[in-house]
Amino acid sequence: MRPLRLVLILLLLIVVPLSMVSGSGTWGVVAAWGAEGNGAGEFSGPYGIAVDESKEMIYIVDESNHRVQVFDSNGTFQAMWGEPGYDAAGEFNHPTDIAVAPSGSVYVVDNYNHRVQAFDRNGEFLALFGSYGTGDGEFNLPTGIAIDAAGDVYVTDLNNCRVQKFTADGTFINAWGSEGSGPGEFMNAEGIAAGPDGSIYVADTRNNRTQKFDSSGTFLLEWGHSGDREGEFIYPIDIAADANGNVYVTDWGNNRIQVFDASGTFLSAWGANGTGPGQFNGPTGIAVDAAGNVYVTEWAANRVQKFSSSATLVPTTSTPTGTATAPLGCAALGGVVLAMLFHAGLKRK
């Protein structure tokens, strides 16, 4: 670990406990899987997650193992691909998010390599786009990815404080955003989701809010600020939208999931700081399937939990370890930002 990162982590991190179940409805665990390691079905920092509805498969980026793992909807391991690397197709340098296109192609955000790679469902490489920089189609720590019904691809460009939009083959369409806290501005935006009506939702992480745009990047509305009450966030990391247009946010520092309607009205929340069923230790990625089941990755706990809105809590299938912590600030020193503190600082050697 670099000395500067270690100093920043020690100065800026605190443990944030929380117990929170509120709003209408209940959410229970119907499946859970994962443990720390590098074997099949084990994780070292599971991050983004996506559902392939046509095949009923779950894709997870295993960030510090530099790979993608595939499971069925109950958590049974199916396949994996990827290895550490900096240049070659199919190599990853800390991938952070994943999305499945209507065509079935799987797109992976290759964070430290500043690019996006596309694969078929079997992990065969198809294409890549992006390189380091500030120009159109270039990235400085791309982090989140979403694909709309038309197949267009949206990527959060974290250190460039913007969202970029591409065609399915990686051709640049447009970009929006700049550094700041006003409407349409970002401070380390991470997660991104496309709603069923084509709206784009962004987890504006350091601004502790969610922003909503149309598919061209026109600002529509925002909600949230720093705190632990309903509709408040401490470093929201990822975001997902269901078939009804409801929006799900991983509220990382509060160790909970919050649910809103498409207008940002609070609907429900669940979660607590811990390692038991329905508790979280660093909730990170989130996805919702067509049946309304919610899948959440826990970066610090190295597991995945699957929730149903009408389920009874069941035991997890492994004993996760780790401690979730939340950064109090972010130092913009040569790219040492929230993503690098969070990704590299907590567990990476």
Short mmCIF file of C-alpha atoms in Angstrom, two decimals:
data_model
loop_
_atom_site.label_atom_id
_atom_site.label_comp_id
_atom_site.label_asym_id
_atom_site.label_seq_id
_atom_site.Cartn_x
_atom_site.Cartn_y
_atom_site.Cartn_z
CA MET A 1 0.00 0.00 0.00
CA ARG A 2 1.33 3.46 -0.83
CA PRO A 3 2.29 5.52 2.29
CA LEU A 4 0.07 8.47 1.31
CA ARG A 5 -2.97 6.25 1.01
CA LEU A 6 -2.26 4.62 4.36
CA VAL A 7 -1.97 8.00 6.09
CA LEU A 8 -5.18 9.25 4.49
CA ILE A 9 -7.05 6.11 5.43
CA LEU A 10 -5.94 6.28 9.04
CA LEU A 11 -6.93 9.94 9.25
CA LEU A 12 -10.17 9.85 7.30
CA LEU A 13 -11.91 6.57 8.16
CA ILE A 14 -14.34 5.81 10.95
CA VAL A 15 -16.57 2.86 11.66
CA VAL A 16 -20.24 3.72 11.12
CA PRO A 17 -22.74 1.51 13.00
CA LEU A 18 -26.40 1.59 12.11
CA SER A 19 -29.53 -0.45 12.56
CA MET A 20 -32.29 0.51 10.19
CA VAL A 21 -35.48 -1.11 8.96
CA SER A 22 -38.21 1.33 8.04
CA GLY A 23 -40.91 2.20 5.57
CA SER A 24 -43.55 -0.09 4.14
CA GLY A 25 -42.88 -3.77 3.44
CA THR A 26 -40.30 -6.20 4.75
CA TRP A 27 -37.22 -7.64 3.08
CA GLY A 28 -35.78 -11.04 3.91
CA VAL A 29 -32.74 -13.00 2.79
CA VAL A 30 -33.53 -15.91 0.47
CA ALA A 31 -29.93 -16.76 -0.44
CA ALA A 32 -26.41 -15.69 0.46
CA TRP A 33 -23.02 -16.85 -0.71
CA GLY A 34 -19.33 -16.05 -0.69
CA ALA A 35 -16.27 -16.00 1.54
CA GLU A 36 -12.86 -14.38 1.34
CA GLY A 37 -10.47 -16.08 -1.05
CA ASN A 38 -9.53 -16.60 -4.67
CA GLY A 39 -11.22 -19.91 -5.40
CA ALA A 40 -14.43 -20.45 -7.33
CA GLY A 41 -17.27 -18.69 -5.51
CA GLU A 42 -14.88 -16.82 -3.22
CA PHE A 43 -14.25 -13.09 -3.39
CA SER A 44 -11.73 -10.39 -2.66
CA GLY A 45 -13.88 -7.28 -2.80
CA PRO A 46 -17.02 -8.12 -4.81
CA TYR A 47 -18.15 -4.88 -6.38
CA GLY A 48 -20.60 -4.41 -9.26
CA ILE A 49 -23.36 -6.92 -9.98
CA ALA A 50 -25.73 -7.49 -12.89
CA VAL A 51 -28.61 -9.82 -13.77
CA ASP A 52 -28.95 -11.63 -17.10
CA GLU A 53 -32.70 -12.17 -17.18
CA SER A 54 -32.78 -14.41 -20.26
CA LYS A 55 -30.37 -16.91 -18.71
CA GLU A 56 -31.26 -16.28 -15.05
CA MET A 57 -27.59 -15.69 -14.28
CA ILE A 58 -25.84 -13.26 -11.95
CA TYR A 59 -22.56 -11.61 -12.97
CA ILE A 60 -20.27 -10.18 -10.29
CA VAL A 61 -17.00 -8.28 -10.65
CA ASP A 62 -14.54 -9.68 -8.13
CA GLU A 63 -12.53 -6.49 -7.86
CA SER A 64 -9.29 -7.41 -6.12
CA ASN A 65 -9.19 -10.86 -7.77
CA HIS A 66 -9.37 -9.03 -11.13
CA ARG A 67 -12.07 -11.26 -12.59
CA VAL A 68 -15.75 -11.81 -13.30
CA GLN A 69 -17.70 -14.62 -11.63
CA VAL A 70 -21.02 -16.03 -12.83
CA PHE A 71 -23.66 -17.67 -10.62
CA ASP A 72 -27.21 -18.87 -10.99
CA SER A 73 -29.88 -16.87 -9.19
CA ASN A 74 -29.46 -18.96 -6.02
CA GLY A 75 -25.71 -18.45 -5.82
CA THR A 76 -24.43 -21.68 -7.37
CA PHE A 77 -21.12 -21.03 -9.11
CA GLN A 78 -21.17 -21.40 -12.90
CA ALA A 79 -18.05 -19.84 -14.43
CA MET A 80 -15.39 -17.16 -14.15
CA TRP A 81 -13.03 -15.29 -16.43
CA GLY A 82 -10.31 -12.65 -16.31
CA GLU A 83 -6.84 -12.26 -14.83
CA PRO A 84 -4.68 -9.36 -13.60
CA GLY A 85 -3.13 -7.26 -16.34
CA TYR A 86 -2.73 -3.85 -17.88
CA ASP A 87 -2.99 -4.14 -21.65
CA ALA A 88 -4.29 -7.37 -23.13
CA ALA A 89 -7.92 -8.09 -23.91
CA GLY A 90 -9.59 -9.96 -21.07
CA GLU A 91 -7.15 -8.70 -18.45
CA PHE A 92 -8.41 -6.48 -15.63
CA ASN A 93 -6.90 -3.98 -13.24
CA HIS A 94 -9.47 -3.71 -10.44
CA PRO A 95 -12.79 -3.94 -12.33
CA THR A 96 -15.63 -2.13 -10.56
CA ASP A 97 -18.92 -2.61 -12.40
CA ILE A 98 -20.73 -4.78 -14.92
CA ALA A 99 -23.86 -4.61 -17.06
CA VAL A 100 -25.70 -6.92 -19.46
CA ALA A 101 -26.94 -5.46 -22.74
CA PRO A 102 -30.24 -6.40 -24.44
CA SER A 103 -28.10 -8.30 -26.96
CA GLY A 104 -26.63 -10.44 -24.18
CA SER A 105 -23.19 -8.86 -24.34
CA VAL A 106 -21.56 -8.28 -20.96
CA TYR A 107 -19.75 -4.97 -20.36
CA VAL A 108 -17.12 -4.64 -17.62
CA VAL A 109 -15.64 -1.40 -16.28
CA ASP A 110 -11.88 -1.95 -16.07
CA ASN A 111 -11.27 0.80 -13.52
CA TYR A 112 -7.50 1.25 -13.23
CA ASN A 113 -7.01 0.47 -16.94
CA HIS A 114 -9.38 3.34 -17.77
CA ARG A 115 -11.44 1.33 -20.24
CA VAL A 116 -14.57 -0.74 -20.77
CA GLN A 117 -14.41 -4.30 -22.10
CA ALA A 118 -17.24 -6.25 -23.73
CA PHE A 119 -17.64 -10.04 -23.70
CA ASP A 120 -20.19 -12.61 -24.73
CA ARG A 121 -22.03 -14.59 -22.05
CA ASN A 122 -19.26 -17.20 -22.00
CA GLY A 123 -16.55 -14.66 -21.30
CA GLU A 124 -15.18 -14.54 -24.84
CA PHE A 125 -13.72 -11.11 -25.54
CA LEU A 126 -15.62 -8.96 -28.06
CA ALA A 127 -14.33 -5.39 -27.92
CA LEU A 128 -12.98 -2.62 -25.73
CA PHE A 129 -13.04 1.16 -25.70
CA GLY A 130 -11.47 3.94 -23.68
CA SER A 131 -8.05 5.08 -22.54
CA TYR A 132 -6.67 7.45 -19.92
CA GLY A 133 -7.45 11.14 -20.45
CA THR A 134 -10.02 13.92 -20.34
CA GLY A 135 -11.22 13.95 -23.95
CA ASP A 136 -14.35 12.45 -25.44
CA GLY A 137 -14.28 8.69 -24.91
CA GLU A 138 -11.33 8.89 -22.51
CA PHE A 139 -11.55 8.09 -18.80
CA ASN A 140 -9.96 8.86 -15.46
CA LEU A 141 -11.14 5.99 -13.26
CA PRO A 142 -14.39 4.87 -14.94
CA THR A 143 -16.45 3.28 -12.19
CA GLY A 144 -20.14 2.60 -12.88
CA ILE A 145 -21.96 1.37 -15.98
CA ALA A 146 -25.56 1.10 -17.14
CA ILE A 147 -27.18 0.07 -20.42
CA ASP A 148 -30.61 1.29 -21.52
CA ALA A 149 -33.27 -0.59 -23.49
CA ALA A 150 -31.84 0.73 -26.77
CA GLY A 151 -28.42 -0.71 -25.95
CA ASP A 152 -26.70 2.63 -25.33
CA VAL A 153 -23.98 2.52 -22.68
CA TYR A 154 -23.54 5.04 -19.84
CA VAL A 155 -20.32 5.21 -17.80
CA THR A 156 -19.52 7.29 -14.73
CA ASP A 157 -16.08 8.86 -15.28
CA LEU A 158 -15.22 9.36 -11.63
CA ASN A 159 -12.17 11.62 -11.61
CA ASN A 160 -13.42 13.59 -14.62
CA CYS A 161 -16.67 14.27 -12.70
CA ARG A 162 -18.92 13.35 -15.60
CA VAL A 163 -21.07 10.73 -17.28
CA GLN A 164 -20.24 9.58 -20.80
CA LYS A 165 -22.71 7.96 -23.20
CA PHE A 166 -21.72 5.54 -25.97
CA THR A 167 -23.32 3.34 -28.59
CA ALA A 168 -23.15 -0.41 -28.08
CA ASP A 169 -19.90 -0.57 -30.07
CA GLY A 170 -18.23 2.11 -27.94
CA THR A 171 -18.74 5.11 -30.23
CA PHE A 172 -18.91 8.29 -28.15
CA ILE A 173 -22.31 10.06 -28.18
CA ASN A 174 -22.14 12.78 -25.54
CA ALA A 175 -21.07 13.62 -21.99
CA TRP A 176 -22.34 15.74 -19.14
CA GLY A 177 -21.24 16.90 -15.72
CA SER A 178 -18.44 18.82 -14.05
CA GLU A 179 -16.99 19.04 -10.55
CA GLY A 180 -19.28 20.62 -7.97
CA SER A 181 -22.42 20.30 -5.91
CA GLY A 182 -24.97 22.04 -8.11
CA PRO A 183 -27.58 20.37 -10.33
CA GLY A 184 -25.82 18.20 -12.90
CA GLU A 185 -22.47 18.49 -11.13
CA PHE A 186 -20.69 15.59 -9.44
CA MET A 187 -18.26 14.83 -6.67
CA ASN A 188 -17.03 11.30 -7.36
CA ALA A 189 -20.16 9.84 -8.92
CA GLU A 190 -19.93 6.04 -8.80
CA GLY A 191 -23.09 4.04 -9.51
CA ILE A 192 -25.43 4.57 -12.45
CA ALA A 193 -28.70 2.97 -13.56
CA ALA A 194 -31.15 3.24 -16.44
CA GLY A 195 -34.84 3.28 -15.53
CA PRO A 196 -37.56 1.57 -17.59
CA ASP A 197 -38.58 4.94 -19.06
CA GLY A 198 -35.02 5.74 -20.14
CA SER A 199 -34.23 8.01 -17.20
CA ILE A 200 -30.66 7.85 -15.90
CA TYR A 201 -29.96 7.79 -12.16
CA VAL A 202 -26.52 8.55 -10.71
CA ALA A 203 -25.24 7.91 -7.20
CA ASP A 204 -23.35 11.17 -6.58
CA THR A 205 -21.19 9.67 -3.87
CA ARG A 206 -19.37 12.54 -2.16
CA ASN A 207 -22.38 14.84 -2.52
CA ASN A 208 -24.45 12.20 -0.68
CA ARG A 209 -27.32 12.38 -3.12
CA THR A 210 -28.98 10.80 -6.14
CA GLN A 211 -29.40 12.74 -9.38
CA LYS A 212 -31.85 11.96 -12.18
CA PHE A 213 -31.36 12.88 -15.86
CA ASP A 214 -33.02 12.15 -19.15
CA SER A 215 -31.13 9.97 -21.61
CA SER A 216 -29.40 13.01 -23.15
CA GLY A 217 -28.08 14.23 -19.81
CA THR A 218 -30.62 16.94 -19.08
CA PHE A 219 -30.93 17.35 -15.31
CA LEU A 220 -34.38 16.46 -13.95
CA LEU A 221 -34.19 16.29 -10.15
CA GLU A 222 -32.09 15.30 -7.15
CA TRP A 223 -32.64 14.01 -3.63
CA GLY A 224 -30.62 13.26 -0.54
CA HIS A 225 -27.94 14.83 1.63
CA SER A 226 -25.56 13.67 4.33
CA GLY A 227 -27.15 11.90 7.29
CA ASP A 228 -28.66 8.69 8.62
CA ARG A 229 -32.38 9.44 8.44
CA GLU A 230 -34.80 8.34 5.74
CA GLY A 231 -33.66 9.70 2.38
CA GLU A 232 -30.23 10.70 3.69
CA PHE A 233 -26.96 9.04 2.73
CA ILE A 234 -23.39 8.50 3.83
CA TYR A 235 -21.52 7.72 0.62
CA PRO A 236 -24.08 6.06 -1.65
CA ILE A 237 -22.09 3.74 -3.90
CA ASP A 238 -24.43 2.02 -6.36
CA ILE A 239 -27.94 2.34 -7.70
CA ALA A 240 -30.47 0.15 -9.53
CA ALA A 241 -33.96 0.59 -10.96
CA ASP A 242 -36.68 -2.06 -11.12
CA ALA A 243 -39.35 -2.66 -13.76
CA ASN A 244 -41.76 -0.33 -11.93
CA GLY A 245 -39.29 2.54 -11.89
CA ASN A 246 -38.42 2.26 -8.21
CA VAL A 247 -34.82 3.12 -7.35
CA TYR A 248 -32.57 1.17 -4.96
CA VAL A 249 -29.43 2.71 -3.45
CA THR A 250 -26.60 1.08 -1.50
CA ASP A 251 -26.08 3.52 1.38
CA TRP A 252 -22.57 2.31 2.15
CA GLY A 253 -21.70 4.36 5.22
CA ASN A 254 -25.08 3.64 6.83
CA ASN A 255 -24.91 -0.10 6.02
CA ARG A 256 -28.38 -0.19 4.51
CA ILE A 257 -30.39 -0.22 1.30
CA GLN A 258 -32.86 2.59 0.61
CA VAL A 259 -35.72 2.43 -1.88
CA PHE A 260 -37.42 5.40 -3.58
CA ASP A 261 -39.98 5.94 -6.28
CA ALA A 262 -38.98 7.58 -9.56
CA SER A 263 -39.59 11.04 -8.05
CA GLY A 264 -37.26 10.43 -5.12
CA THR A 265 -39.98 9.81 -2.54
CA PHE A 266 -38.71 7.48 0.18
CA LEU A 267 -40.42 4.08 0.22
CA SER A 268 -38.45 1.78 2.51
CA ALA A 269 -35.04 0.85 3.90
CA TRP A 270 -33.43 -2.16 5.46
CA GLY A 271 -30.08 -3.13 6.89
CA ALA A 272 -27.84 -2.89 9.94
CA ASN A 273 -24.13 -2.94 10.63
CA GLY A 274 -23.14 -6.57 11.02
CA THR A 275 -22.55 -9.92 9.37
CA GLY A 276 -25.84 -11.69 10.04
CA PRO A 277 -28.66 -12.25 7.54
CA GLY A 278 -29.98 -8.90 6.35
CA GLN A 279 -27.08 -7.02 7.91
CA PHE A 280 -24.34 -5.36 5.88
CA ASN A 281 -20.60 -4.88 6.11
CA GLY A 282 -19.93 -2.48 3.26
CA PRO A 283 -22.91 -2.82 0.87
CA THR A 284 -21.56 -1.92 -2.53
CA GLY A 285 -23.17 -3.20 -5.74
CA ILE A 286 -26.89 -3.71 -6.28
CA ALA A 287 -29.12 -5.26 -8.94
CA VAL A 288 -32.83 -6.11 -9.21
CA ASP A 289 -34.26 -8.95 -11.29
CA ALA A 290 -37.60 -9.05 -13.13
CA ALA A 291 -39.29 -10.74 -10.17
CA GLY A 292 -38.24 -7.93 -7.84
CA ASN A 293 -35.50 -9.84 -6.02
CA VAL A 294 -32.63 -7.62 -4.91
CA TYR A 295 -28.98 -8.71 -4.99
CA VAL A 296 -26.37 -6.84 -2.92
CA THR A 297 -22.59 -7.30 -2.87
CA GLU A 298 -20.65 -6.55 0.30
CA TRP A 299 -17.13 -5.42 -0.53
CA ALA A 300 -15.79 -5.73 3.02
CA ALA A 301 -17.66 -8.95 3.89
CA ASN A 302 -16.89 -10.78 0.63
CA ARG A 303 -20.40 -12.06 0.13
CA VAL A 304 -23.61 -11.55 -1.83
CA GLN A 305 -27.10 -11.48 -0.34
CA LYS A 306 -30.34 -12.00 -2.25
CA PHE A 307 -33.50 -10.42 -0.84
CA SER A 308 -37.21 -10.82 -1.44
CA SER A 309 -39.86 -8.41 -0.21
CA SER A 310 -41.93 -11.28 1.20
CA ALA A 311 -39.31 -13.62 2.63
CA THR A 312 -38.30 -14.90 6.04
CA LEU A 313 -34.70 -14.44 7.10
CA VAL A 314 -32.55 -17.53 6.54
CA PRO A 315 -28.95 -18.26 7.59
CA THR A 316 -26.14 -17.24 5.28
CA THR A 317 -24.05 -19.93 3.58
CA SER A 318 -20.69 -18.64 4.80
CA THR A 319 -19.13 -16.62 7.57
CA PRO A 320 -17.97 -13.30 6.13
CA THR A 321 -15.22 -11.27 7.73
CA GLY A 322 -14.13 -7.66 7.63
CA THR A 323 -15.16 -4.26 8.89
CA ALA A 324 -17.05 -1.70 6.87
CA THR A 325 -15.81 1.83 7.23
CA ALA A 326 -16.79 5.11 5.64
CA PRO A 327 -14.47 7.91 4.52
CA LEU A 328 -15.06 11.29 6.10
CA GLY A 329 -13.49 13.16 3.23
CA CYS A 330 -11.71 12.87 -0.07
CA ALA A 331 -8.30 14.26 -0.97
CA ALA A 332 -8.07 15.33 -4.60
CA LEU A 333 -4.30 14.90 -4.71
CA GLY A 334 -3.14 13.52 -8.01
CA GLY A 335 -6.09 11.18 -8.32
CA VAL A 336 -6.12 10.01 -4.70
CA VAL A 337 -9.89 10.22 -4.42
CA LEU A 338 -12.67 8.27 -2.81
CA ALA A 339 -12.46 5.41 -5.28
CA MET A 340 -8.76 4.86 -4.65
CA LEU A 341 -9.12 5.15 -0.89
CA PHE A 342 -12.06 2.79 -0.88
CA HIS A 343 -10.82 0.30 -3.45
CA ALA A 344 -7.15 0.26 -2.53
CA GLY A 345 -7.02 1.37 1.06
CA LEU A 346 -9.18 -0.94 3.11
CA LYS A 347 -7.75 -4.30 2.19
CA ARG A 348 -5.35 -4.06 -0.72
CA LYS A 349 -1.71 -4.70 0.05
#
